[in-house]
Coordinates of C-alpha atoms and ligand atoms in Angstrom, one line a residue:
M3 CA 108.7 112.0 100.1
N4 CA 108.2 108.9 102.2
K5 CA 105.7 107.7 104.7
S6 CA 107.2 109.7 107.5
G7 CA 107.0 112.9 105.4
V8 CA 110.8 113.3 105.2
P9 CA 111.8 114.7 101.8
L10 CA 114.1 112.3 100.0
Y11 CA 117.2 113.8 98.4
F12 CA 119.4 111.8 96.0
P13 CA 121.9 113.1 93.6
T14 CA 120.9 113.4 90.0
T15 CA 124.4 113.0 88.8
L16 CA 126.5 110.2 90.3
P17 CA 130.0 109.1 89.7
I18 CA 129.8 105.9 87.6
G19 CA 131.6 103.2 89.4
T20 CA 131.5 99.5 89.8
I21 CA 128.9 97.3 91.4
G22 CA 131.5 96.9 94.2
D23 CA 131.5 100.7 94.7
L24 CA 127.8 100.8 94.8
L25 CA 127.6 97.9 97.4
A26 CA 130.2 99.7 99.5
G27 CA 128.3 103.0 99.4
C28 CA 125.0 101.4 100.1
T29 CA 126.4 99.4 103.0
S30 CA 127.8 102.4 104.7
M31 CA 124.6 104.4 104.2
L32 CA 122.5 101.5 105.7
E33 CA 125.0 101.0 108.5
S34 CA 125.0 104.7 109.5
E35 CA 121.2 104.5 109.7
G36 CA 121.4 101.6 112.0
V37 CA 120.0 98.9 109.6
A38 CA 121.0 95.4 110.8
E39 CA 123.1 93.4 108.4
P40 CA 123.8 96.3 106.1
A41 CA 126.1 94.4 103.7
R42 CA 123.4 91.6 103.1
E43 CA 120.7 94.3 102.7
A44 CA 122.9 96.1 100.1
R45 CA 123.4 92.9 98.1
E46 CA 119.7 92.2 98.2
I47 CA 118.8 95.6 97.0
V48 CA 121.2 95.4 94.1
A49 CA 119.9 91.9 93.3
S50 CA 116.3 93.0 93.4
I51 CA 116.9 96.1 91.2
L52 CA 118.7 94.1 88.6
D53 CA 116.4 91.0 89.0
V54 CA 119.4 88.6 89.5
P55 CA 120.2 86.1 92.2
K56 CA 121.3 87.3 95.6
F57 CA 124.9 86.2 95.3
W58 CA 125.3 88.0 91.9
A59 CA 126.5 91.4 93.3
A60 CA 129.2 89.8 95.4
A61 CA 130.4 87.7 92.5
N62 CA 130.3 90.6 90.0
S63 CA 131.8 93.4 92.1
V64 CA 134.1 94.6 89.2
A65 CA 131.2 95.0 86.7
D66 CA 130.2 98.6 85.8
A67 CA 127.1 100.0 87.4
S68 CA 125.1 102.2 85.0
P69 CA 123.9 105.6 86.2
D70 CA 120.3 104.4 86.1
V71 CA 121.1 101.3 88.2
A72 CA 123.2 103.4 90.6
R73 CA 120.4 105.9 91.0
A74 CA 117.7 103.2 91.6
V75 CA 119.9 101.3 94.1
I76 CA 120.7 104.5 96.1
R77 CA 117.0 105.5 96.1
A78 CA 116.0 102.1 97.4
A79 CA 118.8 102.1 100.0
M80 CA 117.6 105.5 101.3
Q81 CA 114.0 104.2 101.5
R82 CA 115.3 101.1 103.3
A83 CA 117.3 103.3 105.7
L84 CA 114.0 105.1 106.5
G85 CA 112.4 101.8 107.5
A86 CA 110.5 100.8 104.4
P87 CA 110.2 97.1 103.9
L88 CA 112.6 95.9 101.2
P89 CA 109.8 95.1 98.6
Y90 CA 108.5 98.7 98.9
A91 CA 112.1 100.1 98.9
V92 CA 112.8 98.3 95.6
G93 CA 109.3 98.5 94.2
R94 CA 108.9 94.8 93.5
A95 CA 108.1 91.5 95.1
A96 CA 108.4 87.9 94.0
F97 CA 105.3 85.8 94.1
R98 CA 105.4 82.3 92.7
H99 CA 106.4 82.7 89.0
L100 CA 105.8 86.4 88.9
T101 CA 107.7 89.5 89.9
L102 CA 105.0 92.0 90.9
Q103 CA 105.4 95.8 91.2
V104 CA 104.4 96.8 94.6
D105 CA 104.3 100.0 96.7
D106 CA 102.7 101.1 99.9
R107 CA 99.2 101.2 98.3
V108 CA 99.1 97.3 98.5
L109 CA 100.0 94.5 100.8
I110 CA 103.4 92.8 100.1
P111 CA 102.4 89.4 98.9
R112 CA 103.3 86.7 101.5
V113 CA 104.8 83.2 101.1
E114 CA 101.8 81.5 102.7
T115 CA 99.6 83.0 100.0
E116 CA 101.7 81.2 97.5
V117 CA 100.5 78.0 99.2
L118 CA 96.9 79.2 99.0
V119 CA 97.3 79.5 95.2
E120 CA 98.9 76.1 95.0
R121 CA 96.0 74.4 96.9
V122 CA 93.5 76.2 94.6
L123 CA 95.3 75.1 91.5
E124 CA 95.4 71.5 92.7
R125 CA 91.6 71.6 92.7
C126 CA 91.1 73.3 89.3
T127 CA 90.0 71.2 86.4
R128 CA 88.8 72.0 82.9
A129 CA 85.4 72.6 84.4
T130 CA 86.8 75.4 86.7
R131 CA 86.1 78.1 84.2
R132 CA 85.3 81.3 86.0
V133 CA 87.1 82.2 89.2
A134 CA 87.5 85.3 91.4
D135 CA 90.2 86.8 93.6
I136 CA 88.4 89.0 96.2
G137 CA 90.7 91.8 97.6
T138 CA 93.3 91.4 95.0
G139 CA 95.8 93.9 96.3
S140 CA 98.9 93.7 94.0
G141 CA 97.0 91.2 91.9
A142 CA 99.2 88.3 93.3
I143 CA 96.5 85.7 93.5
A144 CA 94.5 86.6 90.4
L145 CA 97.6 87.0 88.2
S146 CA 99.2 83.8 89.4
L147 CA 96.0 81.8 88.7
A148 CA 95.8 83.5 85.2
F149 CA 99.5 82.7 84.6
E150 CA 99.4 79.1 85.7
H151 CA 96.0 77.8 84.5
E152 CA 93.7 78.4 81.5
F153 CA 90.4 79.8 82.8
E154 CA 87.6 81.4 80.8
R155 CA 88.0 84.5 83.0
V156 CA 89.7 85.5 86.2
F157 CA 87.9 88.3 88.1
A158 CA 90.0 90.5 90.5
T159 CA 88.2 92.9 92.9
D160 CA 89.2 95.3 95.6
V161 CA 87.5 97.9 97.6
S162 CA 90.7 100.0 97.2
L163 CA 90.9 101.8 93.9
D164 CA 94.6 102.2 94.5
A165 CA 95.0 98.5 94.7
I166 CA 93.0 98.0 91.4
H167 CA 95.5 100.4 89.7
V168 CA 98.5 98.5 91.0
A169 CA 97.1 95.1 90.0
A170 CA 96.0 96.4 86.6
T171 CA 99.5 97.8 86.0
N172 CA 100.9 94.4 86.9
A173 CA 98.4 92.6 84.6
A174 CA 99.4 94.9 81.7
T175 CA 103.1 94.1 82.3
F176 CA 102.4 90.3 82.0
G177 CA 100.1 90.9 79.1
K178 CA 100.0 87.9 76.7
S179 CA 102.1 85.6 79.0
L180 CA 98.9 85.2 81.1
K181 CA 96.9 82.1 80.0
S182 CA 93.6 83.6 81.1
P183 CA 92.0 87.0 80.7
V184 CA 91.8 89.0 84.0
E185 CA 89.0 91.5 84.6
F186 CA 89.2 94.1 87.4
R187 CA 86.2 95.2 89.3
H188 CA 86.1 97.8 92.0
G189 CA 83.9 97.4 95.1
S190 CA 83.3 95.7 98.4
L191 CA 83.4 91.9 98.5
L192 CA 81.1 90.2 96.0
A193 CA 79.1 93.3 95.2
P194 CA 81.0 94.0 91.9
L195 CA 80.3 90.4 90.7
E196 CA 76.6 90.3 91.6
S197 CA 75.4 88.8 88.4
E198 CA 78.2 86.3 87.9
K199 CA 78.3 82.5 88.4
L200 CA 81.7 81.4 89.7
H201 CA 83.4 78.0 90.0
A202 CA 85.8 79.3 92.6
I203 CA 86.2 82.3 95.0
V204 CA 89.6 82.8 96.5
C205 CA 90.3 85.4 99.1
N206 CA 93.1 86.6 101.4
P207 CA 91.0 89.0 103.4
P208 CA 92.3 91.4 106.0
Y209 CA 92.2 89.3 109.2
V210 CA 94.2 91.1 111.9
S211 CA 92.0 92.4 114.8
F212 CA 92.4 96.0 116.0
A213 CA 93.6 94.7 119.4
E214 CA 96.4 92.8 117.6
L215 CA 97.7 95.9 115.7
P216 CA 100.3 96.9 118.3
D217 CA 101.8 93.4 118.2
L218 CA 102.4 93.5 114.5
P219 CA 106.1 93.9 113.4
A220 CA 106.8 97.7 112.9
D221 CA 107.5 97.4 109.1
V222 CA 104.0 95.8 108.7
R223 CA 102.1 98.1 111.1
D224 CA 103.8 101.3 110.0
W225 CA 104.0 100.7 106.3
E226 CA 101.3 98.3 104.9
P227 CA 97.8 99.6 104.2
S228 CA 95.5 99.1 107.2
L229 CA 92.7 98.3 104.8
A230 CA 94.7 95.3 103.8
L231 CA 95.4 94.2 107.3
L232 CA 92.7 95.1 109.7
S233 CA 89.1 93.7 110.1
A234 CA 86.6 94.5 112.8
Q235 CA 84.9 91.8 115.1
D236 CA 88.2 90.2 116.2
G237 CA 89.5 90.2 112.7
L238 CA 86.6 88.2 111.3
S239 CA 84.2 90.8 109.9
V240 CA 85.4 90.6 106.3
T241 CA 85.7 86.8 106.3
R242 CA 82.2 86.4 107.9
E243 CA 80.6 88.6 105.2
L244 CA 82.5 86.7 102.5
V245 CA 81.2 83.4 103.8
R246 CA 77.7 84.8 103.9
Q247 CA 77.8 86.2 100.4
A248 CA 79.7 83.5 98.4
P249 CA 77.0 80.8 98.1
R250 CA 74.8 83.1 96.0
L251 CA 77.5 83.3 93.3
L252 CA 79.1 79.8 93.6
T253 CA 78.0 77.1 91.2
S254 CA 77.1 73.7 92.8
R255 CA 80.4 72.2 94.1
G256 CA 82.1 75.6 93.5
L257 CA 85.1 76.2 95.7
L258 CA 85.5 78.8 98.5
A259 CA 89.2 79.1 99.5
V260 CA 90.1 81.6 102.2
E261 CA 93.3 82.5 104.0
V262 CA 92.9 82.8 107.8
D263 CA 94.8 83.8 110.9
V264 CA 96.3 80.7 112.5
R265 CA 94.5 81.6 115.8
R266 CA 91.1 81.7 114.1
A267 CA 91.2 78.8 111.6
G268 CA 88.9 76.6 113.8
T269 CA 86.5 79.5 114.2
V270 CA 86.3 80.1 110.5
A271 CA 85.9 76.4 109.7
E272 CA 83.0 76.3 112.2
M273 CA 81.4 79.4 110.7
V274 CA 81.5 77.8 107.3
S275 CA 80.2 74.4 108.6
V276 CA 77.2 75.9 110.4
D277 CA 76.2 78.1 107.5
G278 CA 74.5 75.0 106.0
R279 CA 75.2 75.9 102.3
Y280 CA 78.7 74.4 102.2
C281 CA 80.1 70.9 102.4
E282 CA 83.6 69.3 102.5
V283 CA 84.9 72.0 104.9
E284 CA 88.7 71.6 105.3
V285 CA 91.4 73.3 107.2
L286 CA 94.7 73.3 105.3
F287 CA 98.3 74.1 106.4
D288 CA 101.0 76.4 105.3
L289 CA 104.6 75.2 104.7
T290 CA 105.4 75.5 108.4
G291 CA 102.5 73.3 109.4
R292 CA 100.2 76.0 110.7
E293 CA 96.4 76.0 110.0
R294 CA 96.1 78.9 107.5
F295 CA 93.4 78.2 105.0
V296 CA 89.8 77.1 105.1
F297 CA 88.4 75.5 101.9
A298 CA 84.9 74.4 101.3
R299 CA 82.5 73.4 98.4
R300 CA 79.1 74.9 97.7
V301 CA 76.5 72.2 98.3
Ligands
SAM19 N1 95.3 89.4 97.6 C1 96.4 90.2 98.0 C2 97.5 89.2 98.5 O1 97.2 88.1 98.9 O2 98.7 89.7 98.6 C3 96.1 91.2 99.0 C4 95.4 90.7 100.2 S1 95.2 91.9 101.6 C5 95.4 90.9 102.9 C6 93.5 92.2 101.6 C7 93.0 93.1 100.4 O3 91.6 93.1 100.5 C8 93.5 94.5 100.3 O4 93.9 94.8 99.0 C9 92.3 95.3 100.7 O5 92.2 96.6 100.0 C10 91.1 94.5 100.2 N2 89.9 94.6 101.0 C11 89.7 94.9 102.3 N3 88.3 95.0 102.5 C12 87.7 94.6 101.4 C13 86.3 94.5 101.0 N4 85.4 94.7 101.9 N5 86.0 94.2 99.8 C14 87.0 94.0 98.8 N6 88.4 94.1 99.1 C15 88.7 94.4 100.4
LIG20 N1 99.6 87.7 107.1 C1 99.6 89.2 107.2 C2 100.5 89.7 108.4 O1 101.7 89.5 108.2 C3 98.2 89.7 107.4 C4 97.6 89.7 106.1 C5 96.1 89.6 106.2 O2 95.5 90.3 107.1 N2 95.5 88.9 105.3 O3 100.1 90.2 109.3

């Protein structure tokens, strides 16, 4: 079944052909369902399922496609034809150095969040020992931090138990390739970390307001979890509560790093500044030069 409740049928036995046959079959399926750029999409699906570069399928059209690959590719193409975003259709998303398993229980990690992680890592030293990713979703932020830097512990929390399951599955996949242990805790904002002292708190909270929901692209609005996207009080409710709770857990000079909506970066920076428990408040930019992150230090 898919999100629209349509039962999905795909053959259990398939004629084993070549990658070229598979591309042609997928392209015509996507085309008949009105997907724009069906040939490019078919190549991307094959590349993603096989975890190879995007040009690979075109360059290897005479290679055999195994029945397992053919089945996975056709299943993904059917999901895509029904409107699923590509990462949900293929079940995986690239984030920094990691390929994460994703499905519609978690937000598809975004490229700007890769920049959030980069800016946090630039500020990590050997003294940055205990860090937390609040609202971990697929585990993108927590697992990247753990993969790229040696911390004593990375905490990953989410109010969604589904998200915790997805993130923990991803953590198990990376296993020993992570430089730091990752601990998952279920609950709202900083409640699950009540007794911890943290050197950094990183968060990509839900920050879309209810009024903005109709303007979101259909594949975001109709497929991604609203718990991951939407926040009350003009999109600021979760961020405001995080800013209020964080100083209690942050060490002196501990870092708060939050992703924000471009339209509200100034408001969040102001909110942090007037709190009185933070210093060195900064607004940082994504790769397209938009104000997307608010960073501050605990006084
Ligand atoms: N960190 C992931 C990323 O960057 O791809 C997911 C971010 S998504 C925008 C926000 C996440 O916060 C979702 O997984 C959602 O379930 C979680 N969330 C929403 N409200 C929360 C709350 N009050 N406490 C903890 N997590 C919350
Ligand atoms: N940036 C996401 C979008 O595409 C929203 C994610 C969030 O609310 N943190 O709408």
